[in-house]
C-alpha positions as CSV (number, residue, x, y, z in Angstrom):
1,R,-0.1,0.0,-0.1
2,R,2.8,2.3,0.8
3,S,4.3,1.9,-2.6
4,L,1.1,2.5,-4.3
5,R,0.6,5.8,-2.3
6,L,4.1,6.8,-3.3
7,E,3.2,6.2,-6.9
8,V,0.0,8.1,-6.6
9,T,1.9,11.0,-5.1
10,E,4.5,10.9,-8.0
11,F,1.7,11.0,-10.5
12,K,0.2,13.9,-8.8
13,R,3.4,15.8,-8.9
14,S,3.8,15.0,-12.7
15,V,0.2,16.2,-13.3
16,N,1.1,19.6,-11.7
17,E,4.1,20.0,-13.8
18,M,2.1,19.3,-16.8
19,K,-0.5,21.9,-15.9
20,K,2.3,24.5,-15.6
21,E,3.6,23.7,-19.0
22,L,-0.1,24.1,-20.3
23,D,-0.3,27.5,-18.3
24,K,2.9,28.5,-20.2
25,A,1.5,27.6,-23.6
26,Q,-1.6,29.6,-22.8
27,G,0.5,32.5,-21.9
28,L,2.3,32.4,-25.1
29,Q,-1.0,32.2,-27.0
30,M,-2.0,35.3,-25.2
31,Q,1.2,37.0,-26.3
32,L,0.8,36.1,-29.8
33,N,-2.7,37.5,-29.8
34,E,-1.4,40.9,-28.3
35,F,1.3,40.8,-30.9
36,K,-1.4,40.5,-33.7
37,Q,-3.4,43.4,-32.4
38,S,-0.6,45.8,-31.8
39,K,0.9,45.6,-35.6
40,L,4.1,47.2,-34.3
41,I,6.0,43.6,-34.4
42,T,8.3,42.7,-37.1
43,H,7.8,39.7,-39.1
44,E,10.8,37.9,-37.4
45,K,9.1,38.5,-34.2
46,F,5.8,37.0,-35.5
47,E,7.5,34.1,-36.9
48,S,9.5,33.5,-33.7
49,A,6.3,33.7,-31.8
50,C,4.5,31.2,-34.1
51,E,7.3,28.8,-33.8
52,E,7.2,29.1,-29.9
53,L,3.8,28.6,-29.9
54,N,3.8,25.5,-32.2
55,N,6.4,24.1,-29.9
56,A,4.2,24.9,-26.8
57,L,1.3,23.3,-28.6
58,L,3.3,20.0,-29.2
59,R,4.3,20.1,-25.4
60,E,0.8,20.6,-24.4
61,Q,-0.3,17.7,-26.7
62,Q,2.3,15.5,-25.1
63,A,1.5,16.6,-21.6
64,Q,-2.3,15.8,-22.4
65,M,-1.2,12.4,-23.6
66,L,0.7,11.8,-20.4
67,L,-2.0,13.1,-18.1
68,N,-4.5,10.8,-19.8
69,E,-2.1,7.8,-19.4
70,Q,-1.4,8.8,-15.7
71,A,-5.1,9.2,-15.2
72,Q,-5.6,5.6,-16.2
73,Q,-2.6,4.4,-14.1
74,L,-4.1,6.3,-11.1
75,Q,-7.5,4.7,-11.6
76,E,-5.8,1.3,-11.8
77,L,-3.7,2.1,-8.6
78,N,-6.8,3.1,-6.8
79,Y,-8.6,0.0,-7.8
80,R,-5.6,-2.1,-6.6
81,L,-5.4,-0.1,-3.3
82,E,-9.2,-0.7,-2.9
83,L,-8.8,-4.4,-3.5
84,H,-5.9,-4.5,-1.0
85,S,-8.0,-2.6,1.6
86,S,-10.9,-4.9,1.2
87,E,-8.7,-7.9,1.4
88,E,-7.2,-6.6,4.6
89,A,-10.5,-5.9,5.9
90,D,-11.7,-9.3,5.2
91,K,-8.6,-11.0,6.8
92,N,-9.2,-8.9,9.9
93,Q,-12.6,-10.0,10.0
94,T,-11.8,-13.6,9.7
95,L,-9.1,-13.2,12.2
96,G,-11.6,-11.5,14.7
97,E,-14.0,-14.4,14.1
98,A,-11.3,-17.2,14.8
99,V,-10.2,-15.3,17.9
100,K,-13.9,-15.3,19.1
101,S,-14.5,-18.9,18.2
102,L,-11.2,-20.0,20.1
103,S,-12.1,-18.0,23.1
């Protein structure tokens, strides 16, 4: 159970990091929108912003895939943890019944 909880904690940390990447991508999108509206930018700046935005979009897509994968793994870990917990409860109940019958 301890290792499962550690894995869950690690997945949550990864999810937070990916959310930060998503926030960065959204910030770049906002910057691009501001650049388009100002009309005072050079073509080079616009191309640079587009390239950065495309890179951010790729990172966001990768982050989304990892989030989906980790969500699935988290569901599986929660299921396994629940299974172990119910097995432990069953064992405790059986032991309790055995103690009662022995006494």
